[in-house]
Coordinates of C-alpha atoms in Angstrom, one line a residue:
Chain A
K1 CA 0.0 0.0 0.0
A2 CA 1.3 3.5 -0.9
G3 CA 1.8 5.8 2.1
V4 CA 0.5 9.3 2.7
T5 CA 1.7 11.7 0.1
Q6 CA 1.9 15.5 0.3
T7 CA 2.6 18.2 -2.2
P8 CA 4.5 20.3 -2.6
R9 CA 7.4 19.3 -0.4
Y10 CA 8.8 22.9 -0.1
L11 CA 7.2 26.2 -0.6
I12 CA 8.4 29.8 -0.2
K13 CA 5.8 32.6 0.0
T14 CA 5.7 36.2 1.1
R15 CA 3.6 37.8 3.8
G16 CA 0.0 38.4 2.8
Q17 CA -0.1 35.7 0.2
Q18 CA -2.2 32.5 0.5
V19 CA -1.1 28.9 0.1
T20 CA -2.8 25.6 -0.6
L21 CA -1.3 22.3 0.5
S22 CA -2.4 18.9 -0.7
C23 CA -2.5 15.5 1.0
S24 CA -3.5 12.0 -0.3
P25 CA -4.1 9.5 2.5
I26 CA -3.4 5.8 2.5
S27 CA -5.9 4.0 0.3
G28 CA -9.0 3.1 2.2
H29 CA -8.4 5.6 5.0
R30 CA -11.2 8.1 5.3
S31 CA -9.8 10.4 8.1
V32 CA -7.2 13.0 7.3
S33 CA -5.6 15.2 9.9
W34 CA -3.4 18.3 9.6
Y35 CA -0.7 19.4 12.0
Q36 CA 1.7 22.4 12.2
Q37 CA 5.1 21.8 13.6
T38 CA 7.4 24.6 14.7
P39 CA 10.5 24.6 17.0
G40 CA 8.8 26.9 19.4
Q41 CA 5.3 25.4 19.7
G42 CA 6.0 21.8 18.8
L43 CA 3.4 19.7 17.0
Q44 CA 0.0 21.2 17.0
F45 CA -3.3 19.7 15.7
L46 CA -5.0 21.9 13.1
F47 CA -8.1 19.9 12.1
E48 CA -9.4 16.5 11.0
Y49 CA -11.6 15.6 8.1
F50 CA -13.7 12.5 7.8
S51 CA -15.9 11.7 4.9
E52 CA -15.7 15.2 3.6
T53 CA -16.7 16.8 6.9
Q54 CA -14.6 18.6 9.4
R55 CA -14.9 16.3 12.5
N56 CA -12.4 17.9 14.9
K57 CA -10.7 21.3 15.0
G58 CA -7.7 22.6 16.9
N59 CA -7.1 26.1 18.2
F60 CA -6.0 28.0 15.1
P61 CA -7.4 31.2 13.6
G62 CA -9.9 31.2 10.7
R63 CA -7.1 31.9 8.2
F64 CA -6.4 28.2 8.4
S65 CA -9.0 26.1 6.6
G66 CA -9.3 22.8 4.9
R67 CA -11.5 20.5 2.9
Q68 CA -11.8 16.9 1.9
F69 CA -12.9 15.5 -1.4
S70 CA -14.9 12.4 -2.1
N71 CA -11.8 10.4 -2.8
S72 CA -10.5 11.3 0.7
R73 CA -7.8 13.6 -0.6
S74 CA -7.5 16.8 1.4
E75 CA -6.3 20.3 1.0
M76 CA -5.3 22.9 3.5
N77 CA -5.4 26.6 2.8
V78 CA -3.7 29.4 4.7
S79 CA -4.8 32.9 3.8
T80 CA -3.0 36.2 4.5
L81 CA 0.2 34.5 5.4
E82 CA 2.2 35.7 8.4
L83 CA 5.9 35.2 9.2
G84 CA 4.8 32.9 12.1
D85 CA 3.2 30.6 9.7
S86 CA 6.6 29.3 8.6
A87 CA 6.5 25.7 9.7
L88 CA 6.5 22.0 8.7
Y89 CA 2.9 21.1 7.8
L90 CA 2.2 17.4 8.3
C91 CA -0.8 15.5 7.1
A92 CA -1.8 12.1 8.5
S93 CA -4.4 9.5 7.8
M94 CA -5.8 7.5 10.7
G95 CA -5.5 3.8 11.3
T96 CA -7.7 1.3 13.2
H97 CA -6.6 2.5 16.7
N98 CA -6.5 6.2 15.8
E99 CA -2.8 5.9 15.1
Q100 CA -1.6 8.5 12.7
F101 CA 0.3 7.6 9.5
F102 CA 2.1 10.8 8.5
G103 CA 3.2 12.1 5.1
P104 CA 6.6 13.5 4.4
G105 CA 5.4 17.1 5.2
T106 CA 5.4 20.4 3.4
R107 CA 8.0 22.9 4.6
L108 CA 6.6 26.4 4.3
T109 CA 8.7 29.4 4.5
V110 CA 7.1 32.9 4.7
L111 CA 9.3 35.8 3.9
Chain B
A1 CA -8.0 18.3 28.8
Q2 CA -5.2 15.9 28.0
K3 CA -1.5 16.5 28.7
I4 CA 1.6 14.6 27.7
T5 CA 4.9 15.2 29.5
Q6 CA 8.3 14.1 28.2
T7 CA 10.9 15.3 30.7
Q8 CA 14.0 14.2 28.8
P9 CA 14.9 16.8 26.1
G10 CA 17.9 14.7 25.0
M11 CA 19.2 11.2 25.6
F12 CA 22.4 9.4 24.6
V13 CA 22.9 5.7 24.2
Q14 CA 25.6 3.3 23.1
E15 CA 24.9 1.2 20.0
K16 CA 23.5 -2.2 20.9
E17 CA 22.3 -1.1 24.4
A18 CA 18.7 -0.6 25.5
V19 CA 17.3 2.8 26.2
T20 CA 14.1 4.0 27.9
L21 CA 12.3 7.2 26.9
D22 CA 10.0 8.6 29.5
C23 CA 6.4 9.7 29.0
T24 CA 3.7 10.6 31.5
Y25 CA 0.2 11.6 30.7
D26 CA -2.8 13.1 32.2
T27 CA -6.4 12.6 31.2
S28 CA -9.9 12.3 32.7
D29 CA -10.9 9.9 30.0
Q30 CA -11.4 6.2 30.8
S31 CA -10.8 5.0 27.3
Y32 CA -7.8 6.3 25.5
G33 CA -4.8 5.3 23.3
L34 CA -1.1 6.0 23.8
F35 CA 1.3 6.2 20.9
W36 CA 4.9 6.7 20.1
Y37 CA 6.3 8.2 17.0
K38 CA 9.8 8.7 15.6
Q39 CA 10.9 11.7 13.6
P40 CA 14.3 11.4 11.8
S41 CA 16.0 14.5 10.6
S42 CA 14.2 14.1 7.3
G43 CA 11.0 15.3 9.0
E44 CA 8.6 12.5 8.4
M45 CA 6.8 11.2 11.5
I46 CA 6.8 7.4 11.7
F47 CA 4.3 5.5 13.9
L48 CA 6.0 3.0 16.1
I49 CA 3.7 1.5 18.7
Y50 CA 0.2 1.7 20.2
Q51 CA -1.2 0.9 23.7
G52 CA -4.9 0.9 24.5
S53 CA -5.8 2.0 28.0
Y54 CA -7.7 -1.3 28.6
D55 CA -4.9 -3.5 27.3
E56 CA -3.5 -5.6 30.1
Q57 CA -0.3 -6.6 28.3
N58 CA 2.4 -4.1 27.3
A59 CA 2.6 -3.5 23.6
T60 CA 5.6 -4.7 21.6
E61 CA 6.7 -4.2 18.1
G62 CA 10.0 -5.7 17.2
R63 CA 12.7 -3.8 19.1
Y64 CA 10.1 -1.4 20.6
S65 CA 8.1 -2.1 23.7
L66 CA 5.8 0.2 25.6
N67 CA 6.1 0.0 29.4
F68 CA 2.5 0.9 30.4
Q69 CA 1.8 1.7 34.1
K70 CA -1.7 2.9 34.3
A71 CA -1.8 3.8 37.9
R72 CA 1.3 6.0 37.5
K73 CA 0.0 7.3 34.2
S74 CA 3.2 6.5 32.4
A75 CA 3.9 5.0 29.0
N76 CA 7.6 4.7 28.6
L77 CA 9.1 3.5 25.3
V78 CA 11.9 0.9 25.5
I79 CA 14.2 0.5 22.5
S80 CA 16.3 -2.7 22.8
A81 CA 19.6 -3.2 20.9
S82 CA 19.9 0.4 19.8
Q83 CA 21.1 1.0 16.2
L84 CA 22.6 4.1 14.7
G85 CA 19.4 4.6 12.6
D86 CA 17.5 5.0 15.8
S87 CA 18.9 8.5 16.2
A88 CA 15.9 10.8 15.9
M89 CA 13.2 12.7 17.8
Y90 CA 10.7 10.6 19.6
F91 CA 7.2 11.8 20.4
C92 CA 4.7 10.4 22.9
A93 CA 1.1 11.1 22.1
M94 CA -2.4 10.2 23.4
G95 CA -5.9 10.4 22.2
S96 CA -9.3 9.5 23.5
S97 CA -11.1 6.6 22.0
G98 CA -14.3 7.5 20.2
G99 CA -15.5 10.0 17.7
S100 CA -14.1 13.2 19.2
Y101 CA -10.4 12.7 18.6
I102 CA -8.0 15.5 19.1
P103 CA -4.5 14.0 19.7
T104 CA -2.1 15.5 22.1
F105 CA 1.6 15.3 21.5
G106 CA 4.6 15.7 23.9
R107 CA 7.5 18.0 23.2
G108 CA 9.7 15.1 22.2
T109 CA 13.0 13.5 23.2
S110 CA 16.0 13.7 21.0
L111 CA 17.9 10.3 21.0
I112 CA 21.4 10.0 19.8
V113 CA 23.0 6.6 19.4
H114 CA 26.7 6.5 19.6
P115 CA 28.8 3.9 17.7

């Protein structure tokens, strides 16, 4: 089985721009979660989508949004980028015991 | 609210020796899962092992075992016969069982394996 894939792997944007990240879960997995990882804040949960519906949400501002398609692929969008949004963004699909299978991540740099 | 505490920011171990990474947790939930993940310098998080709160036996996966002490609320990871490729960040995490699932991660422990 192919693992979780994320595109792009690296991204450089400037303040005020918006960005869209993509994630394809493991085949058959219907839950996709997004995380932000920074040296200062560690790994923080953004949101989880299940069957095209947002099922859980972390404590992030509305500039962070997401969606899930009928094939379980998910996208995450960040609008009006700030310098503090520079981070590694990880996507994960959920296994039987709620374990997370992570993708390689998208490293976003905001200049 | 759930909380995960990893008190060891960094650990060193000699190749082929065993090492224990500490994790304590706090939750008011009765049913929950505990997880360990490995993050090499490449950045990808790798799922290692799972322990359910009602599992009576400690979980094992190859060289990884989880030392689960429910009364002490601890879920330490034991890596036996360390290898150079085990050098990485290790994260302990937990999540409640059931539909409302927001996982909580610890700050991580950096493990360096010396030859």
